[in-house]
Rosetta silent file (secondary structure, phi, psi, omega in degrees, C-alpha in Angstrom):
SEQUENCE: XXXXXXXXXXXXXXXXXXXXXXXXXXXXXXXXXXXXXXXXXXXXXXXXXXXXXXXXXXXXXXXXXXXXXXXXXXXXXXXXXXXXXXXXXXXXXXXXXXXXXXXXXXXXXXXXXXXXXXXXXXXXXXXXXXXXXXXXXXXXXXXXXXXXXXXXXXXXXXXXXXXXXXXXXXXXXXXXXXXXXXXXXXXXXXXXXXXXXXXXXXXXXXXXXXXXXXXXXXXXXXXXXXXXXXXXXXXXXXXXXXXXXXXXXXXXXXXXXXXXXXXXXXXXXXXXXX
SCORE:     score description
SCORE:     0.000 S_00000001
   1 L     0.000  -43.575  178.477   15.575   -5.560  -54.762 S_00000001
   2 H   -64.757  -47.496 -167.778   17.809   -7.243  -57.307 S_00000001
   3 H   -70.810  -23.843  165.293   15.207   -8.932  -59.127 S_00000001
   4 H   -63.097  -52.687 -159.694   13.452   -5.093  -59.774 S_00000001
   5 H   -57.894  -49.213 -155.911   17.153   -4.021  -60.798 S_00000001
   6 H   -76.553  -22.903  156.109   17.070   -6.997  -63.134 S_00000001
   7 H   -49.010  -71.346 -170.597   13.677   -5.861  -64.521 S_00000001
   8 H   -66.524  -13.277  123.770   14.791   -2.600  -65.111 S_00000001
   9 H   -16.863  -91.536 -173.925   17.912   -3.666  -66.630 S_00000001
  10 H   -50.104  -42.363  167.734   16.532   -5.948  -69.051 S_00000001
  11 H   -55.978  -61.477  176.420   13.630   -2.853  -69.481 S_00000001
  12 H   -65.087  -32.298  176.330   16.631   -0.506  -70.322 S_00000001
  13 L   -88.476    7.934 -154.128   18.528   -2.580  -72.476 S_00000001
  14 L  -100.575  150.293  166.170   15.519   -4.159  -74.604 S_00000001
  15 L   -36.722  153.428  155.930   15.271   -3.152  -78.796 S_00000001
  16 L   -60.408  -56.509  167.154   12.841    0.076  -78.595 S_00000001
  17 L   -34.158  -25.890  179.961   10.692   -1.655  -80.401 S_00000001
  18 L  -115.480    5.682 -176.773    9.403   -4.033  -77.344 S_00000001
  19 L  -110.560   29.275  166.830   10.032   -1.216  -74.776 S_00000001
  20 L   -88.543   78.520  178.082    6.918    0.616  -76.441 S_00000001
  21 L   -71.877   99.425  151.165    4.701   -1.058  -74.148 S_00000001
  22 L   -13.611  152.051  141.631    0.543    0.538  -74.838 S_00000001
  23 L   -43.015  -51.891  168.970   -0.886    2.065  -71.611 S_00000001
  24 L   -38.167  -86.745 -159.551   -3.425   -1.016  -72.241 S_00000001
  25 L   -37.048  -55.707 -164.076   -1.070   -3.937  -72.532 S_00000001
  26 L   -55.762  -13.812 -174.995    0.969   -2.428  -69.307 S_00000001
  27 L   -81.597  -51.502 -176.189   -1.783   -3.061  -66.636 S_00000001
  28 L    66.942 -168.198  145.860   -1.559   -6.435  -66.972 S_00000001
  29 L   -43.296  145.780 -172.125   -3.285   -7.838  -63.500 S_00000001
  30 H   -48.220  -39.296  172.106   -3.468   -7.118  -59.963 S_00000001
  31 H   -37.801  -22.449 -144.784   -0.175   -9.711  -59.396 S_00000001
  32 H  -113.697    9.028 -161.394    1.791   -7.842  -61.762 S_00000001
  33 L  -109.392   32.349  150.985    1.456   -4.581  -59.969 S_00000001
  34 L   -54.287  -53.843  177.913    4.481   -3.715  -58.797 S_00000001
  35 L   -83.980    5.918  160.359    5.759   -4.082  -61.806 S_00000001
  36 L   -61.859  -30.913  170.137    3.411   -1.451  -63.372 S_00000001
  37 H   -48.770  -29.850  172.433    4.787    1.019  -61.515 S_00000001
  38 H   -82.002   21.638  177.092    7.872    1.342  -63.232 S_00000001
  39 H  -124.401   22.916 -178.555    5.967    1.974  -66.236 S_00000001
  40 L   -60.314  130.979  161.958    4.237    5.606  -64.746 S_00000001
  41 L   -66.296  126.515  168.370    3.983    8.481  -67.134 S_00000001
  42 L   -56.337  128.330 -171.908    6.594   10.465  -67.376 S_00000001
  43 L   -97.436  123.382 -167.096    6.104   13.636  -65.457 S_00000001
  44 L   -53.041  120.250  162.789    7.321   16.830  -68.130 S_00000001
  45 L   -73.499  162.813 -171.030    9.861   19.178  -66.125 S_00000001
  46 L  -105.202  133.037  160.372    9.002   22.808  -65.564 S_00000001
  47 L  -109.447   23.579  155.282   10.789   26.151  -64.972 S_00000001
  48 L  -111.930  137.875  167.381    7.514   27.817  -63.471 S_00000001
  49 L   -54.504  147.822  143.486    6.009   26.738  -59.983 S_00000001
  50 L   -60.932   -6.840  170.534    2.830   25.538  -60.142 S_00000001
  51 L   -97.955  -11.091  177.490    1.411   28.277  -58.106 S_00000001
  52 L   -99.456  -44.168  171.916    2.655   30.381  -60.408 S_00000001
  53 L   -75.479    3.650 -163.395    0.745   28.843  -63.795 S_00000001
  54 L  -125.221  -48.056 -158.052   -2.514   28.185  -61.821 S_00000001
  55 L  -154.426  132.451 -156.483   -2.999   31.533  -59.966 S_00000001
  56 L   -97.245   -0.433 -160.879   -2.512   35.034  -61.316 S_00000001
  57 L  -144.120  151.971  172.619   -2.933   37.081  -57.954 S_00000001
  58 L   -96.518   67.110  155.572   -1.079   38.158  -54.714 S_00000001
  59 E  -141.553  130.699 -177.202   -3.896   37.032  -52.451 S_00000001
  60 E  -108.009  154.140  169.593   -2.897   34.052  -50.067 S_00000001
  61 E  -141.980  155.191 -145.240   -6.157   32.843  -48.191 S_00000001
  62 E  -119.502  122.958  153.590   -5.899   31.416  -44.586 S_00000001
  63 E  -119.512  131.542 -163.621   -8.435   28.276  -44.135 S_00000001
  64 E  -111.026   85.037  134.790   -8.706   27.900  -40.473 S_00000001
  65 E   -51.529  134.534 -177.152  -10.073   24.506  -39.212 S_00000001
  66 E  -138.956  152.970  166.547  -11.325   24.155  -35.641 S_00000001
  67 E  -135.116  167.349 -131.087  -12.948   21.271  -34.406 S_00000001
  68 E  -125.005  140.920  167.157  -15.077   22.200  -31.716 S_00000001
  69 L   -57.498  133.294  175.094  -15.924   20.862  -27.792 S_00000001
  70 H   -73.029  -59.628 -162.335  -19.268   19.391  -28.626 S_00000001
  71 H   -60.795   23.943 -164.953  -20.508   20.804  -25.375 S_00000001
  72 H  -145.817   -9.061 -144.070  -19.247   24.353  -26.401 S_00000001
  73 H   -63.208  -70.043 -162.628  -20.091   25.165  -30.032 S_00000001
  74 H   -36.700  -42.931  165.008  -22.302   28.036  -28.983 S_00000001
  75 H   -61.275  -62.568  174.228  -19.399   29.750  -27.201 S_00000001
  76 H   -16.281  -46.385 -158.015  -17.034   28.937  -29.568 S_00000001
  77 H   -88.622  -11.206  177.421  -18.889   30.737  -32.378 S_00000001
  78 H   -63.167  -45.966  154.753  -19.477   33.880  -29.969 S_00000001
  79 H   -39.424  -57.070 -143.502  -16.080   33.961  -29.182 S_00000001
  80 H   -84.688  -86.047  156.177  -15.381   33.521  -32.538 S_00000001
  81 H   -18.790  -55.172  152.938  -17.571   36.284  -33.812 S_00000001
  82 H   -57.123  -22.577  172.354  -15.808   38.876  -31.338 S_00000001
  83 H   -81.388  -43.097 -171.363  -12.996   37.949  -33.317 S_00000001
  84 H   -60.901  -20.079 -166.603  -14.119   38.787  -37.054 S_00000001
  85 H   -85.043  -66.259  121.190  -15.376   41.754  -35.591 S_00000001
  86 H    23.833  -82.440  130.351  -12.136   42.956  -34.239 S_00000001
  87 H     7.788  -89.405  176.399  -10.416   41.873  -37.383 S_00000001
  88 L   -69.111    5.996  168.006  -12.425   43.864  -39.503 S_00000001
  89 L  -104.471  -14.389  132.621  -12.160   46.735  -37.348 S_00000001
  90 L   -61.204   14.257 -153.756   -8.716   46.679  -38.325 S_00000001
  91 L   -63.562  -68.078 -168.809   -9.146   45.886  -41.902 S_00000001
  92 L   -53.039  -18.918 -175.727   -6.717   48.933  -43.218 S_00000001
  93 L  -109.645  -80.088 -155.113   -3.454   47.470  -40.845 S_00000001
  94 L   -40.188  -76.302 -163.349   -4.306   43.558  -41.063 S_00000001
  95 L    80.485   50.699 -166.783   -5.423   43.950  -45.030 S_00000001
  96 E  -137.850  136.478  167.768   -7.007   40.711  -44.320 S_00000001
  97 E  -145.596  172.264  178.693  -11.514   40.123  -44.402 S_00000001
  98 L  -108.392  106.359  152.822  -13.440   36.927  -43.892 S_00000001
  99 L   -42.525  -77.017 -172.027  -14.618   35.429  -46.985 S_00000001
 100 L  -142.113  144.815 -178.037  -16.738   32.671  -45.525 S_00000001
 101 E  -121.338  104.169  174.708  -17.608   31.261  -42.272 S_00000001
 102 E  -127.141  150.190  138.225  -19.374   27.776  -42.148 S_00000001
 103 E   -82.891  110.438 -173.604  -20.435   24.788  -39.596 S_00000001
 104 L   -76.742  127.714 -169.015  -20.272   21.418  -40.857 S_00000001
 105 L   -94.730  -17.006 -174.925  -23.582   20.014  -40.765 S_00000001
 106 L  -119.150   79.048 -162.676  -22.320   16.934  -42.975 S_00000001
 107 L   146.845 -126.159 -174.742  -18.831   15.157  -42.371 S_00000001
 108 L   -81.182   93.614  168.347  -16.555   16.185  -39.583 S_00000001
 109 L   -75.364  160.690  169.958  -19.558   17.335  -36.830 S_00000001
 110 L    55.400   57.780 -166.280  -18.415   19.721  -34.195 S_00000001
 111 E  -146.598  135.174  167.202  -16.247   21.689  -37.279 S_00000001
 112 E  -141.158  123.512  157.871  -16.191   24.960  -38.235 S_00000001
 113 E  -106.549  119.028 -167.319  -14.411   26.222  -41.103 S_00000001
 114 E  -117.841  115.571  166.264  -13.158   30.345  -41.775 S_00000001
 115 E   -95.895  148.124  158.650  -11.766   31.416  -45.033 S_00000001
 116 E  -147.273  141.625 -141.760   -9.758   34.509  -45.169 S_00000001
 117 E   -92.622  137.742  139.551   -8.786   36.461  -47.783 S_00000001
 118 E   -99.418  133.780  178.701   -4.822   38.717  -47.556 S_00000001
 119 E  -107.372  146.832 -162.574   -4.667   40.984  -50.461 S_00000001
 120 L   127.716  -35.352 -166.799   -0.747   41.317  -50.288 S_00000001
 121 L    71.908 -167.554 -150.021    0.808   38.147  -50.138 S_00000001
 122 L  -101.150   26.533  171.301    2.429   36.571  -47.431 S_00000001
 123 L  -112.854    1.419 -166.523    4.367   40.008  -46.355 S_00000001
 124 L  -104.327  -47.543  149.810    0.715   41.127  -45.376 S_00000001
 125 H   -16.774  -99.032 -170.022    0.633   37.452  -43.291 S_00000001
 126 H   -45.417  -21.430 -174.619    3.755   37.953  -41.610 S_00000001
 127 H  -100.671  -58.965 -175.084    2.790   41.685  -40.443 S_00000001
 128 H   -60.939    5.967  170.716   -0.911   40.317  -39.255 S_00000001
 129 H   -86.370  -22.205  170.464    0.670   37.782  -37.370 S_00000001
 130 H   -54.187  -63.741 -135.349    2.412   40.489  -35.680 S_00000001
 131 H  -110.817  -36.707 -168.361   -0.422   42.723  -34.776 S_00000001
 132 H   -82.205  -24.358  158.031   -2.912   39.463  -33.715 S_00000001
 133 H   -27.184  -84.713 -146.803    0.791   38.952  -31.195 S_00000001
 134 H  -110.680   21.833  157.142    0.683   41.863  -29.375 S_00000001
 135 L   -68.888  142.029 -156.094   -2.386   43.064  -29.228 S_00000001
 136 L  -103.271  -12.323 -165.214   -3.700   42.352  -25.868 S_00000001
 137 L  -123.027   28.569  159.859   -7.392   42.003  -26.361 S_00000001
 138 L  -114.222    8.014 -170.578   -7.025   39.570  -29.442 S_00000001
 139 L   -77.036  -73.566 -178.786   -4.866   37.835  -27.142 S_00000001
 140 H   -76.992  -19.720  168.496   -7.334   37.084  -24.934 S_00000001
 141 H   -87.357  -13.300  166.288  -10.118   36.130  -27.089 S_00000001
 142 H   -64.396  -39.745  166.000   -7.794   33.354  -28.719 S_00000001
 143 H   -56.304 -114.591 -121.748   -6.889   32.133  -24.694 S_00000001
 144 H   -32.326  -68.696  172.496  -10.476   32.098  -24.467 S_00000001
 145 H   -29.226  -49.925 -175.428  -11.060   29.784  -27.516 S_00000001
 146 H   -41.865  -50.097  172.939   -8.442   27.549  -26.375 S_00000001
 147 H   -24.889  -76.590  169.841  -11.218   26.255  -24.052 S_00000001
 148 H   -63.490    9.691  152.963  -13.656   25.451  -26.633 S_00000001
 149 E  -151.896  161.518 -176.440  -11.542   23.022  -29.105 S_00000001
 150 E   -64.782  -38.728 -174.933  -10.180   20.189  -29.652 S_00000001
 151 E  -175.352  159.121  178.088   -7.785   20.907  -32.384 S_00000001
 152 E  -134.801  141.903  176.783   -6.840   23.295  -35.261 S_00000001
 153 E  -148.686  142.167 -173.905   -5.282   23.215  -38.607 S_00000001
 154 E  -117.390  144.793  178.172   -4.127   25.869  -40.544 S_00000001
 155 E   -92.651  107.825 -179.032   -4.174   26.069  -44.454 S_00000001
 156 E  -103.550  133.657  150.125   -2.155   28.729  -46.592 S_00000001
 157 E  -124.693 -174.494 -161.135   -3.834   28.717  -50.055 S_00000001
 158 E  -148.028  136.866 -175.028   -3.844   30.280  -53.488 S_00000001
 159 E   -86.253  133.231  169.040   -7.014   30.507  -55.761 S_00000001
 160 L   -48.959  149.860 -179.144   -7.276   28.932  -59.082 S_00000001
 161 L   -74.773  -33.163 -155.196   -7.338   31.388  -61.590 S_00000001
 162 L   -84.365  -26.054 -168.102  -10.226   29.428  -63.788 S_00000001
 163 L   -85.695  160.645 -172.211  -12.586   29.334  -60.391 S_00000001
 164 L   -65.151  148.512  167.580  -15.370   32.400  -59.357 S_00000001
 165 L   -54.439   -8.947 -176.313  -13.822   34.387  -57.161 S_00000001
 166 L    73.895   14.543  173.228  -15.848   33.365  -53.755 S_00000001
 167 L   -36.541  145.544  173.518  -17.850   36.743  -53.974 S_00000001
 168 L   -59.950  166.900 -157.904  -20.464   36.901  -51.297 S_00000001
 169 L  -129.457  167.930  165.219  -24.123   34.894  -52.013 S_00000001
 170 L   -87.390  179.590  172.879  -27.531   36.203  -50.512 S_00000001
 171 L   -96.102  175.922   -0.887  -29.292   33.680  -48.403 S_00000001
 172 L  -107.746  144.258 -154.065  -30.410   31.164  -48.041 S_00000001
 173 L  -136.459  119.730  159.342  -27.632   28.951  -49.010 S_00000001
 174 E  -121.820  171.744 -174.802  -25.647   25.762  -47.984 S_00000001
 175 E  -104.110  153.482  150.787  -21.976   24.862  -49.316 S_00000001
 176 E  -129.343  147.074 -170.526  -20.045   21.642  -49.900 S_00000001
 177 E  -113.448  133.126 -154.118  -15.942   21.862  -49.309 S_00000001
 178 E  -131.042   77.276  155.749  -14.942   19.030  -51.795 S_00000001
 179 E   -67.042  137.781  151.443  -10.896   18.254  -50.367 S_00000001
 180 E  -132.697  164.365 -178.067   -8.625   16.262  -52.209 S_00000001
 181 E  -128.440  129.231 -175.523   -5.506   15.125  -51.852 S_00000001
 182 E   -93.765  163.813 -179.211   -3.307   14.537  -55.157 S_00000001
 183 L   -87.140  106.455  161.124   -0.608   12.399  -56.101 S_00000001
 184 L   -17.104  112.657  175.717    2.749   14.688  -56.097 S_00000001
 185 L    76.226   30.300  169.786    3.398   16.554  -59.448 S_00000001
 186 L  -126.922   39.957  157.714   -0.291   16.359  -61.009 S_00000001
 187 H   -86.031  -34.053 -168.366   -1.660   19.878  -60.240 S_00000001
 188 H   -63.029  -29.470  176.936   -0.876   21.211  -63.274 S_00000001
 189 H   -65.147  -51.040 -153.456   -2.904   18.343  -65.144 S_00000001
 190 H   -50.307  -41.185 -152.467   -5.595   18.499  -62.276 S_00000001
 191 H   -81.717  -27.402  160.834   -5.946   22.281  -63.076 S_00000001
 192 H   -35.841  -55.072  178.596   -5.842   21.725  -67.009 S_00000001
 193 H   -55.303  -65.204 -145.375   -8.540   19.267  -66.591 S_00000001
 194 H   -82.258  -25.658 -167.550  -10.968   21.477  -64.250 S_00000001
 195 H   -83.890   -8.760  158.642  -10.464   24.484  -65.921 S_00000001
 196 H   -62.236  -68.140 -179.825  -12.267   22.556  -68.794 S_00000001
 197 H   -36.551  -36.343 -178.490  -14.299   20.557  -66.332 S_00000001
 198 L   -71.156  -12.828  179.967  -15.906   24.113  -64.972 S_00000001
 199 L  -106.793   14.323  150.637  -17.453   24.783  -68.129 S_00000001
 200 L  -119.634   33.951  173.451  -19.966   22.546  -67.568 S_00000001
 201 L  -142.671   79.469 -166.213  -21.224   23.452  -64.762 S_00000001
 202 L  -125.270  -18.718 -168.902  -22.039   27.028  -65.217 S_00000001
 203 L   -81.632  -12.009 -168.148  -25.964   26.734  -66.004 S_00000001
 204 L  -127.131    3.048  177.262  -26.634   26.719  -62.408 S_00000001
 205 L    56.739   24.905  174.824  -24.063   29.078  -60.805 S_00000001
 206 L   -77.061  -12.672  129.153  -22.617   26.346  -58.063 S_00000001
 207 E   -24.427   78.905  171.070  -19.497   27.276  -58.868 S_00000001
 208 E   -74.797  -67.124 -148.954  -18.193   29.062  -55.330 S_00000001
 209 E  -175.618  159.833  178.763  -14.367   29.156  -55.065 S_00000001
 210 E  -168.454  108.842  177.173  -11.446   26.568  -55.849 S_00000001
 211 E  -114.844  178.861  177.163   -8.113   26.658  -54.010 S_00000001
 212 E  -156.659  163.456 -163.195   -4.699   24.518  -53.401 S_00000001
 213 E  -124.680  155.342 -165.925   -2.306   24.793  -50.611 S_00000001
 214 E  -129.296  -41.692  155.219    0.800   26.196  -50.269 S_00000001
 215 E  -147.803  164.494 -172.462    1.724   25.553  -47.153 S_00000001
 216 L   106.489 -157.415 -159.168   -0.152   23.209  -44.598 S_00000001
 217 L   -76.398  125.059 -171.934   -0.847   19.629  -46.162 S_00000001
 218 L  -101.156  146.097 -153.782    0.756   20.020  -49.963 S_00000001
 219 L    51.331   33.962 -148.847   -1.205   18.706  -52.663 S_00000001
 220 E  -116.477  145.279  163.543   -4.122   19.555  -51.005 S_00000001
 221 E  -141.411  152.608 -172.674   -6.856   20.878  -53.222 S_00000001
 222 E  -114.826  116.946  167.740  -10.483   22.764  -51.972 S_00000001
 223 E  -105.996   96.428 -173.361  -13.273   22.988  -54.201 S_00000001
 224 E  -105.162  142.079  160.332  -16.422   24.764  -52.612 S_00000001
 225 E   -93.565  167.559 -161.122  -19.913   24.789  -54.218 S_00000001
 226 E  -149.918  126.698 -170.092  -22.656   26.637  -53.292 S_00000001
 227 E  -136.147  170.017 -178.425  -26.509   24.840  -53.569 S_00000001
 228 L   -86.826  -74.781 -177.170  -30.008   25.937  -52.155 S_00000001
 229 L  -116.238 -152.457 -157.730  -30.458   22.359  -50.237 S_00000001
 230 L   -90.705  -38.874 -168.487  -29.399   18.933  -50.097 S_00000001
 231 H   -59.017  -42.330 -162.575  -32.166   18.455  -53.057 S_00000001
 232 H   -54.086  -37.010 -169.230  -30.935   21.238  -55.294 S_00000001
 233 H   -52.472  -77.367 -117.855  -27.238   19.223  -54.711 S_00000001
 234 H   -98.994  -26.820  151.024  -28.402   16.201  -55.955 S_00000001
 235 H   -96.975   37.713  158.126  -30.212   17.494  -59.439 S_00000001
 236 H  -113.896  -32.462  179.137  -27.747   19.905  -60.370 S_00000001
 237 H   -78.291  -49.659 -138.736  -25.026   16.850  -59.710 S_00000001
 238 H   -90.519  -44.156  142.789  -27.225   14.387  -61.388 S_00000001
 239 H   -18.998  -59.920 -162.105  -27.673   17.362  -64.634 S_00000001
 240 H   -75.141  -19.750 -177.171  -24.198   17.846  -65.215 S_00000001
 241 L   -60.576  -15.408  179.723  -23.865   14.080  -65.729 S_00000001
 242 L   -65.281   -8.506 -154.200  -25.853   15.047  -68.582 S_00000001
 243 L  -112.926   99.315  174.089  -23.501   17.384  -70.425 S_00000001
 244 L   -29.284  101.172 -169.218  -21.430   15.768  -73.053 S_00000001
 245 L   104.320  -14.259  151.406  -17.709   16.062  -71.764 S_00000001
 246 L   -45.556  -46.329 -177.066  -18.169   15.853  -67.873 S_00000001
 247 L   -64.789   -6.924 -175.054  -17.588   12.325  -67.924 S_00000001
 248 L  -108.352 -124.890  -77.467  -13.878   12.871  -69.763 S_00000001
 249 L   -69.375  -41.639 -158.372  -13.170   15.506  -66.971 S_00000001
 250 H   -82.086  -22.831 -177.294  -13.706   12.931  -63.975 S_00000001
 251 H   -62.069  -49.865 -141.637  -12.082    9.959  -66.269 S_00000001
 252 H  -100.839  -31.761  178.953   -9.084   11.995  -66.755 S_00000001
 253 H  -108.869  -51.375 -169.418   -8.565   13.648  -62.580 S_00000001
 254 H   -31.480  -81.964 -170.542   -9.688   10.396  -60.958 S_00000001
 255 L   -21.130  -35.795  168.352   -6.325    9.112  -61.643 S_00000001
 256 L   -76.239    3.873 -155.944   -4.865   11.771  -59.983 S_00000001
 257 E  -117.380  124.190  171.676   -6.471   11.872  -56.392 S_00000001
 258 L   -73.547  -44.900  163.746   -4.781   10.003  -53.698 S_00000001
 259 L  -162.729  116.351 -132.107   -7.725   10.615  -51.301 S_00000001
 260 L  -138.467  131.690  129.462  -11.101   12.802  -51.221 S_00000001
 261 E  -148.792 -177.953 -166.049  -13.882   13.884  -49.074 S_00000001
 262 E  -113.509 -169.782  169.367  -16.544   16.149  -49.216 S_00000001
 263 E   179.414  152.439 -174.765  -18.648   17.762  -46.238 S_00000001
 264 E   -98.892 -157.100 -159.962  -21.696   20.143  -46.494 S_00000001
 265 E  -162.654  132.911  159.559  -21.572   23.541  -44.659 S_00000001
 266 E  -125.752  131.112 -176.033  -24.021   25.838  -43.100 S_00000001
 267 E   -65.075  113.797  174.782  -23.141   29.463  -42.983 S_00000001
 268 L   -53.705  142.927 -136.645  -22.520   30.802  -39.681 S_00000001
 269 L   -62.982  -59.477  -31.436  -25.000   34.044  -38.408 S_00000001
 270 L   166.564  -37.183 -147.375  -21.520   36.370  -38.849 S_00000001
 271 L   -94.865  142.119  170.937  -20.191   34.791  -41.931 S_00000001
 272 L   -73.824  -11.809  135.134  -20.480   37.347  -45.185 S_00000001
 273 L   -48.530  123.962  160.004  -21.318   34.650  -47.545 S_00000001
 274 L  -156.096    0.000    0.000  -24.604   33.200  -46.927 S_00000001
């Protein structure tokens, strides 16, 4: 610890002139890289949230991970099913629908993931949390569920302003959910970047939805696409590489992502997206 103090000492106290260091000159080698760290771009303070300069609307969306008894899936989504239906028989008290409903066919097996939209904000939350309480026969299809997984995680998130809206698709369709996880105080660059990044990949409409969390794992960000197959993926990704200025979007957010994966998605019978 003293000998970092003695850096940064000697770092604070140096002419200006030698404490201009270049971004180059600063990596120096893997040995050295401790001490690169104290040389991090300064991050600019703010007096708007980031949730507030990113996204323009009072709709929170609920992403509901489940991961699923392999020996159960089928109930699960039946179960499951009885719920949206329920839900949406309620739609005027909840103010809550189901964007999209998928099974990961690619990734996390035995996974199902359900977006849902609240138009309202989190006072619309807080009342359907209420009403999914004490209702007795939404009660029981949630006991029921308990059966049929392993674990759950819940997601509150807010939509980029720059991304499509997640309107429903006709069939036949599959998705990829493209999580990242960022390094603490770089959404506003991430979202700078992408909202750039998005306009080159527009010729082919794959552009689904793009969200960030708000509460549930912070710094989390979800980027879903929407492709005919696996083939479709793979020359519409291999196209865009083509398009002068992709390669500065990914140069420029790579820096920022602490850790990423992707998984594909097949739309469940039930889900309105397909």
């Amino acid at each position: 610890m003293n000998s970092i103090n003695r850096v940064i000492n000697l770092y604070t106290h140096a002419p200006k002139s030698a404490r201009l260091i270049g971004t180059t000159n600063a990596r120096f080698n893997a040995d050295d890289g401790w001490f690169s760290k104290l040389l991090v771009r300064r991050i600019e303070p703010t007096k708007e949230s980031h949730s507030r300069m990113l996204s323009d609307k009072e709709t929170i969306y609920a992403l509901h991970t489940h991961n699923i008894r392999p020996d159960s899936v089928d109930k699960y989504l039946k179960n499951y099913q009885k719920s949206v239906e329920f839900v949406h028989s309620k739609k005027s008290e909840l103010g809550c629908e189901l964007v999209g409903s998928w099974t990961v066919s690619v990734g996390d097996m035995d996974q199902a993931l359900h977006l849902w939209r609240y138009v309202g904000g989190f006072e619309k939350i807080d009342r359907a949390k209420i009403l999914f309480k004490e209702d007795p026969d939404y009660s029981a299809l949630e006991k029921e569920r308990g059966n049929f997984v392993r674990s759950r995680h819940l997601q509150y998130l807010l939509a980029f302003s720059f991304w499509p809206n997640g309107e429903p698709r006709s069939p036949h369709n599959i998705y990829e959910i493209r999580s990242y996880s960022l390094k603490p105080g770089t959404m506003i660059e991430w979202g700078n970047n992408w909202a750039r990044g998005l306009t080159y990949r527009r010729a082919q409409n794959e552009a689904f939805a793009g969200y960030f969390s708000q509460i549930g794992r912070l710094y989390n960000v979800h980027h879903i696409w929407c492709y005919k197959n696996l083939q479709a993926r793979r020359e519409t990704r291999e196209s865009t590489w083509r398009n002068p200025g992709w390669d500065e979007c990914v140069a420029y957010t790579v820096p920022l992502i602490r850790e990423m994966h992707c998984r594909i998605l097949e739309p469940t019978e039930f889900s309105p997206t397909q």
